[in-house]
């Protein structure tokens, strides 16, 4: 389900998330290679994590209501 959520989002946000949490790359490396500031990388990670949590909670709530 997480990959479905990531596929519906911004391409750069997805790339940042995958590089950090799947491949374990350092923030500095991601920022440099994508031409972003460290703060922008952290913001994109925060936004993507919150989106995943929100979508997961919405899906879980729908399952409980069924």
mmCIF file of N, CA, C and O in Angstrom:
data_model
loop_
_atom_site.group_PDB
_atom_site.id
_atom_site.type_symbol
_atom_site.label_atom_id
_atom_site.label_comp_id
_atom_site.label_asym_id
_atom_site.label_seq_id
_atom_site.Cartn_x
_atom_site.Cartn_y
_atom_site.Cartn_z
ATOM 1 N N UNK A 1 0.815 -1.186 0.000
ATOM 2 C CA UNK A 1 0.000 0.000 0.000
ATOM 3 C C UNK A 1 0.862 1.255 0.000
ATOM 4 O O UNK A 1 0.514 2.234 -0.639
ATOM 5 N N UNK A 2 1.996 1.243 0.695
ATOM 6 C CA UNK A 2 2.876 2.409 0.747
ATOM 7 C C UNK A 2 3.331 2.795 -0.649
ATOM 8 O O UNK A 2 3.368 3.969 -0.985
ATOM 9 N N UNK A 3 3.634 1.823 -1.492
ATOM 10 C CA UNK A 3 4.092 2.141 -2.838
ATOM 11 C C UNK A 3 2.978 2.752 -3.671
ATOM 12 O O UNK A 3 3.227 3.603 -4.511
ATOM 13 N N UNK A 4 1.733 2.349 -3.446
ATOM 14 C CA UNK A 4 0.620 2.966 -4.155
ATOM 15 C C UNK A 4 0.483 4.425 -3.763
ATOM 16 O O UNK A 4 0.229 5.276 -4.602
ATOM 17 N N UNK A 5 0.657 4.718 -2.489
ATOM 18 C CA UNK A 5 0.594 6.091 -2.014
ATOM 19 C C UNK A 5 1.732 6.903 -2.616
ATOM 20 O O UNK A 5 1.541 8.022 -3.078
ATOM 21 N N UNK A 6 2.924 6.338 -2.633
ATOM 22 C CA UNK A 6 4.067 7.044 -3.204
ATOM 23 C C UNK A 6 3.891 7.288 -4.699
ATOM 24 O O UNK A 6 4.308 8.318 -5.218
ATOM 25 N N UNK A 7 3.280 6.368 -5.404
ATOM 26 C CA UNK A 7 3.088 6.533 -6.840
ATOM 27 C C UNK A 7 2.133 7.665 -7.168
ATOM 28 O O UNK A 7 2.187 8.225 -8.254
ATOM 29 N N UNK A 8 1.262 8.010 -6.239
ATOM 30 C CA UNK A 8 0.294 9.066 -6.508
ATOM 31 C C UNK A 8 0.853 10.455 -6.184
ATOM 32 O O UNK A 8 0.217 11.451 -6.465
ATOM 33 N N UNK A 9 2.040 10.529 -5.606
ATOM 34 C CA UNK A 9 2.601 11.807 -5.194
ATOM 35 C C UNK A 9 3.578 12.399 -6.189
ATOM 36 O O UNK A 9 3.725 11.939 -7.315
ATOM 37 N N UNK A 10 4.255 13.421 -5.743
ATOM 38 C CA UNK A 10 5.251 14.133 -6.518
ATOM 39 C C UNK A 10 6.447 13.220 -6.787
ATOM 40 O O UNK A 10 6.914 12.510 -5.909
ATOM 41 N N UNK A 11 6.976 13.265 -8.012
ATOM 42 C CA UNK A 11 8.088 12.393 -8.406
ATOM 43 C C UNK A 11 9.333 12.637 -7.547
ATOM 44 O O UNK A 11 9.991 11.694 -7.112
ATOM 45 N N UNK A 12 9.657 13.900 -7.291
ATOM 46 C CA UNK A 12 10.839 14.220 -6.482
ATOM 47 C C UNK A 12 10.645 13.766 -5.040
ATOM 48 O O UNK A 12 11.563 13.218 -4.431
ATOM 49 N N UNK A 13 9.445 13.968 -4.498
ATOM 50 C CA UNK A 13 9.159 13.515 -3.134
ATOM 51 C C UNK A 13 9.356 12.007 -3.020
ATOM 52 O O UNK A 13 9.941 11.511 -2.056
ATOM 53 N N UNK A 14 8.877 11.288 -4.018
ATOM 54 C CA UNK A 14 9.021 9.827 -4.031
ATOM 55 C C UNK A 14 10.497 9.439 -4.080
ATOM 56 O O UNK A 14 10.933 8.563 -3.341
ATOM 57 N N UNK A 15 11.247 10.114 -4.954
ATOM 58 C CA UNK A 15 12.674 9.794 -5.077
ATOM 59 C C UNK A 15 13.418 10.051 -3.766
ATOM 60 O O UNK A 15 14.225 9.237 -3.326
ATOM 61 N N UNK A 16 13.136 11.173 -3.131
ATOM 62 C CA UNK A 16 13.777 11.505 -1.849
ATOM 63 C C UNK A 16 13.438 10.449 -0.811
ATOM 64 O O UNK A 16 14.315 9.935 -0.105
ATOM 65 N N UNK A 17 12.166 10.077 -0.709
ATOM 66 C CA UNK A 17 11.721 9.097 0.275
ATOM 67 C C UNK A 17 12.393 7.746 0.056
ATOM 68 O O UNK A 17 12.914 7.134 0.989
ATOM 69 N N UNK A 18 12.401 7.271 -1.180
ATOM 70 C CA UNK A 18 12.992 5.965 -1.495
ATOM 71 C C UNK A 18 14.498 5.974 -1.239
ATOM 72 O O UNK A 18 15.043 5.039 -0.651
ATOM 73 N N UNK A 19 15.162 7.042 -1.667
ATOM 74 C CA UNK A 19 16.618 7.104 -1.473
ATOM 75 C C UNK A 19 16.973 7.129 0.010
ATOM 76 O O UNK A 19 17.967 6.519 0.416
ATOM 77 N N UNK A 20 16.170 7.808 0.820
ATOM 78 C CA UNK A 20 16.471 7.898 2.256
ATOM 79 C C UNK A 20 16.090 6.621 2.996
ATOM 80 O O UNK A 20 16.886 6.050 3.731
ATOM 81 N N UNK A 21 14.849 6.167 2.829
ATOM 82 C CA UNK A 21 14.345 5.075 3.656
ATOM 83 C C UNK A 21 14.486 3.687 3.058
ATOM 84 O O UNK A 21 14.443 2.709 3.788
ATOM 85 N N UNK A 22 14.669 3.581 1.757
ATOM 86 C CA UNK A 22 14.877 2.263 1.151
ATOM 87 C C UNK A 22 16.371 2.009 0.958
ATOM 88 O O UNK A 22 16.883 0.956 1.323
ATOM 89 N N UNK A 23 17.070 3.004 0.395
ATOM 90 C CA UNK A 23 18.491 2.827 0.110
ATOM 91 C C UNK A 23 19.403 3.363 1.213
ATOM 92 O O UNK A 23 20.611 3.131 1.171
ATOM 93 N N UNK A 24 18.858 4.093 2.178
ATOM 94 C CA UNK A 24 19.638 4.567 3.318
ATOM 95 C C UNK A 24 20.664 5.646 2.998
ATOM 96 O O UNK A 24 21.664 5.778 3.706
ATOM 97 N N UNK A 25 20.424 6.415 1.953
ATOM 98 C CA UNK A 25 21.372 7.470 1.589
ATOM 99 C C UNK A 25 21.326 8.620 2.596
ATOM 100 O O UNK A 25 20.309 8.864 3.237
ATOM 101 N N UNK A 26 22.433 9.320 2.709
ATOM 102 C CA UNK A 26 22.544 10.474 3.600
ATOM 103 C C UNK A 26 21.804 11.674 3.004
ATOM 104 O O UNK A 26 21.746 11.843 1.787
ATOM 105 N N UNK A 27 21.274 12.508 3.880
ATOM 106 C CA UNK A 27 20.543 13.705 3.475
ATOM 107 C C UNK A 27 21.416 14.594 2.585
ATOM 108 O O UNK A 27 20.955 15.103 1.555
ATOM 109 N N UNK A 28 22.670 14.790 2.975
ATOM 110 C CA UNK A 28 23.560 15.655 2.202
ATOM 111 C C UNK A 28 23.742 15.159 0.765
ATOM 112 O O UNK A 28 23.757 15.949 -0.180
ATOM 113 N N UNK A 29 23.876 13.864 0.603
ATOM 114 C CA UNK A 29 24.061 13.285 -0.734
ATOM 115 C C UNK A 29 22.798 13.475 -1.573
ATOM 116 O O UNK A 29 22.875 13.867 -2.746
ATOM 117 N N UNK A 30 21.640 13.214 -0.986
ATOM 118 C CA UNK A 30 20.376 13.386 -1.699
ATOM 119 C C UNK A 30 20.208 14.841 -2.118
ATOM 120 O O UNK A 30 19.880 15.138 -3.268
ATOM 121 N N UNK A 31 20.455 15.747 -1.178
ATOM 122 C CA UNK A 31 20.299 17.175 -1.459
ATOM 123 C C UNK A 31 21.216 17.621 -2.597
ATOM 124 O O UNK A 31 20.780 18.305 -3.520
ATOM 125 N N UNK A 32 22.457 17.217 -2.526
ATOM 126 C CA UNK A 32 23.428 17.625 -3.545
ATOM 127 C C UNK A 32 23.049 17.095 -4.919
ATOM 128 O O UNK A 32 23.054 17.835 -5.907
ATOM 129 N N UNK A 33 22.710 15.817 -4.996
ATOM 130 C CA UNK A 33 22.424 15.206 -6.290
ATOM 131 C C UNK A 33 21.112 15.683 -6.910
ATOM 132 O O UNK A 33 20.962 15.666 -8.125
ATOM 133 N N UNK A 34 20.173 16.121 -6.069
ATOM 134 C CA UNK A 34 18.896 16.600 -6.594
ATOM 135 C C UNK A 34 18.834 18.127 -6.684
ATOM 136 O O UNK A 34 17.821 18.688 -7.113
ATOM 137 N N UNK A 35 19.907 18.785 -6.255
ATOM 138 C CA UNK A 35 19.943 20.236 -6.316
ATOM 139 C C UNK A 35 18.998 20.904 -5.337
ATOM 140 O O UNK A 35 18.428 21.955 -5.621
ATOM 141 N N UNK A 36 18.829 20.283 -4.168
ATOM 142 C CA UNK A 36 17.943 20.801 -3.126
ATOM 143 C C UNK A 36 18.758 21.178 -1.897
ATOM 144 O O UNK A 36 19.865 20.677 -1.703
ATOM 145 N N UNK A 37 18.192 22.021 -1.056
ATOM 146 C CA UNK A 37 18.828 22.301 0.231
ATOM 147 C C UNK A 37 18.507 21.145 1.185
ATOM 148 O O UNK A 37 17.575 20.362 0.942
ATOM 149 N N UNK A 38 19.269 21.062 2.253
ATOM 150 C CA UNK A 38 18.992 20.024 3.265
ATOM 151 C C UNK A 38 17.580 20.204 3.825
ATOM 152 O O UNK A 38 16.856 19.242 4.040
ATOM 153 N N UNK A 39 17.216 21.464 4.066
ATOM 154 C CA UNK A 39 15.883 21.759 4.594
ATOM 155 C C UNK A 39 14.778 21.288 3.664
ATOM 156 O O UNK A 39 13.748 20.771 4.117
ATOM 157 N N UNK A 40 14.989 21.465 2.354
ATOM 158 C CA UNK A 40 13.993 21.014 1.378
ATOM 159 C C UNK A 40 13.852 19.496 1.410
ATOM 160 O O UNK A 40 12.738 18.969 1.313
ATOM 161 N N UNK A 41 14.972 18.787 1.559
ATOM 162 C CA UNK A 41 14.914 17.325 1.643
ATOM 163 C C UNK A 41 14.149 16.907 2.900
ATOM 164 O O UNK A 41 13.254 16.057 2.833
ATOM 165 N N UNK A 42 14.459 17.512 4.038
ATOM 166 C CA UNK A 42 13.738 17.189 5.274
ATOM 167 C C UNK A 42 12.248 17.497 5.142
ATOM 168 O O UNK A 42 11.400 16.715 5.598
ATOM 169 N N UNK A 43 11.904 18.622 4.517
ATOM 170 C CA UNK A 43 10.491 18.973 4.330
ATOM 171 C C UNK A 43 9.776 17.964 3.453
ATOM 172 O O UNK A 43 8.637 17.568 3.729
ATOM 173 N N UNK A 44 10.435 17.534 2.385
ATOM 174 C CA UNK A 44 9.831 16.540 1.494
ATOM 175 C C UNK A 44 9.627 15.214 2.210
ATOM 176 O O UNK A 44 8.599 14.554 2.026
ATOM 177 N N UNK A 45 10.598 14.808 3.036
ATOM 178 C CA UNK A 45 10.450 13.568 3.809
ATOM 179 C C UNK A 45 9.297 13.685 4.787
ATOM 180 O O UNK A 45 8.482 12.766 4.932
ATOM 181 N N UNK A 46 9.214 14.814 5.469
ATOM 182 C CA UNK A 46 8.157 15.042 6.464
ATOM 183 C C UNK A 46 6.792 14.995 5.796
ATOM 184 O O UNK A 46 5.876 14.329 6.268
ATOM 185 N N UNK A 47 6.675 15.699 4.662
ATOM 186 C CA UNK A 47 5.409 15.745 3.931
ATOM 187 C C UNK A 47 4.996 14.354 3.450
ATOM 188 O O UNK A 47 3.824 13.965 3.562
ATOM 189 N N UNK A 48 5.939 13.608 2.919
ATOM 190 C CA UNK A 48 5.637 12.270 2.400
ATOM 191 C C UNK A 48 5.253 11.320 3.523
ATOM 192 O O UNK A 48 4.281 10.564 3.397
ATOM 193 N N UNK A 49 5.987 11.361 4.636
ATOM 194 C CA UNK A 49 5.636 10.493 5.774
ATOM 195 C C UNK A 49 4.241 10.822 6.290
ATOM 196 O O UNK A 49 3.447 9.919 6.567
ATOM 197 N N UNK A 50 3.933 12.109 6.419
ATOM 198 C CA UNK A 50 2.608 12.493 6.900
ATOM 199 C C UNK A 50 1.507 12.060 5.939
ATOM 200 O O UNK A 50 0.429 11.649 6.375
ATOM 201 N N UNK A 51 1.771 12.135 4.658
ATOM 202 C CA UNK A 51 0.800 11.700 3.659
ATOM 203 C C UNK A 51 0.542 10.195 3.773
ATOM 204 O O UNK A 51 -0.600 9.746 3.719
ATOM 205 N N UNK A 52 1.606 9.432 3.946
ATOM 206 C CA UNK A 52 1.467 7.980 4.099
ATOM 207 C C UNK A 52 0.669 7.654 5.354
ATOM 208 O O UNK A 52 -0.251 6.828 5.328
ATOM 209 N N UNK A 53 1.000 8.310 6.454
ATOM 210 C CA UNK A 53 0.287 8.070 7.718
ATOM 211 C C UNK A 53 -1.186 8.436 7.580
ATOM 212 O O UNK A 53 -2.068 7.682 8.000
ATOM 213 N N UNK A 54 -1.462 9.594 6.977
ATOM 214 C CA UNK A 54 -2.845 10.044 6.804
ATOM 215 C C UNK A 54 -3.623 9.052 5.948
ATOM 216 O O UNK A 54 -4.739 8.658 6.299
ATOM 217 N N UNK A 55 -3.043 8.644 4.823
ATOM 218 C CA UNK A 55 -3.727 7.681 3.946
ATOM 219 C C UNK A 55 -3.901 6.327 4.614
ATOM 220 O O UNK A 55 -4.932 5.683 4.450
ATOM 221 N N UNK A 56 -2.914 5.906 5.374
ATOM 222 C CA UNK A 56 -3.017 4.636 6.093
ATOM 223 C C UNK A 56 -4.131 4.694 7.126
ATOM 224 O O UNK A 56 -4.946 3.785 7.228
ATOM 225 N N UNK A 57 -4.193 5.801 7.889
ATOM 226 C CA UNK A 57 -5.237 5.962 8.901
ATOM 227 C C UNK A 57 -6.618 6.023 8.267
ATOM 228 O O UNK A 57 -7.572 5.448 8.786
ATOM 229 N N UNK A 58 -6.746 6.715 7.137
ATOM 230 C CA UNK A 58 -8.032 6.774 6.439
ATOM 231 C C UNK A 58 -8.463 5.393 5.971
ATOM 232 O O UNK A 58 -9.623 5.026 6.095
ATOM 233 N N UNK A 59 -7.530 4.631 5.449
ATOM 234 C CA UNK A 59 -7.837 3.272 4.980
ATOM 235 C C UNK A 59 -8.212 2.374 6.156
ATOM 236 O O UNK A 59 -9.163 1.612 6.063
ATOM 237 N N UNK A 60 -7.486 2.493 7.260
ATOM 238 C CA UNK A 60 -7.769 1.687 8.438
ATOM 239 C C UNK A 60 -9.147 2.014 8.989
ATOM 240 O O UNK A 60 -9.897 1.122 9.383
ATOM 241 N N UNK A 61 -9.496 3.291 9.013
ATOM 242 C CA UNK A 61 -10.815 3.701 9.495
ATOM 243 C C UNK A 61 -11.922 3.159 8.604
ATOM 244 O O UNK A 61 -12.972 2.761 9.089
ATOM 245 N N UNK A 62 -11.712 3.140 7.294
ATOM 246 C CA UNK A 62 -12.703 2.601 6.386
ATOM 247 C C UNK A 62 -12.893 1.105 6.614
ATOM 248 O O UNK A 62 -14.012 0.602 6.555
ATOM 249 N N UNK A 63 -11.805 0.398 6.883
ATOM 250 C CA UNK A 63 -11.886 -1.042 7.132
ATOM 251 C C UNK A 63 -12.678 -1.327 8.407
ATOM 252 O O UNK A 63 -13.432 -2.274 8.461
ATOM 253 N N UNK A 64 -12.520 -0.497 9.431
ATOM 254 C CA UNK A 64 -13.229 -0.682 10.696
ATOM 255 C C UNK A 64 -14.720 -0.454 10.485
ATOM 256 O O UNK A 64 -15.551 -1.150 11.065
ATOM 257 N N UNK A 65 -15.070 0.504 9.640
ATOM 258 C CA UNK A 65 -16.477 0.818 9.411
ATOM 259 C C UNK A 65 -17.207 -0.241 8.607
ATOM 260 O O UNK A 65 -18.418 -0.335 8.661
ATOM 261 N N UNK A 66 -16.483 -1.049 7.859
ATOM 262 C CA UNK A 66 -17.135 -2.070 7.015
ATOM 263 C C UNK A 66 -17.792 -3.143 7.823
ATOM 264 O O UNK A 66 -17.563 -3.593 8.792
#
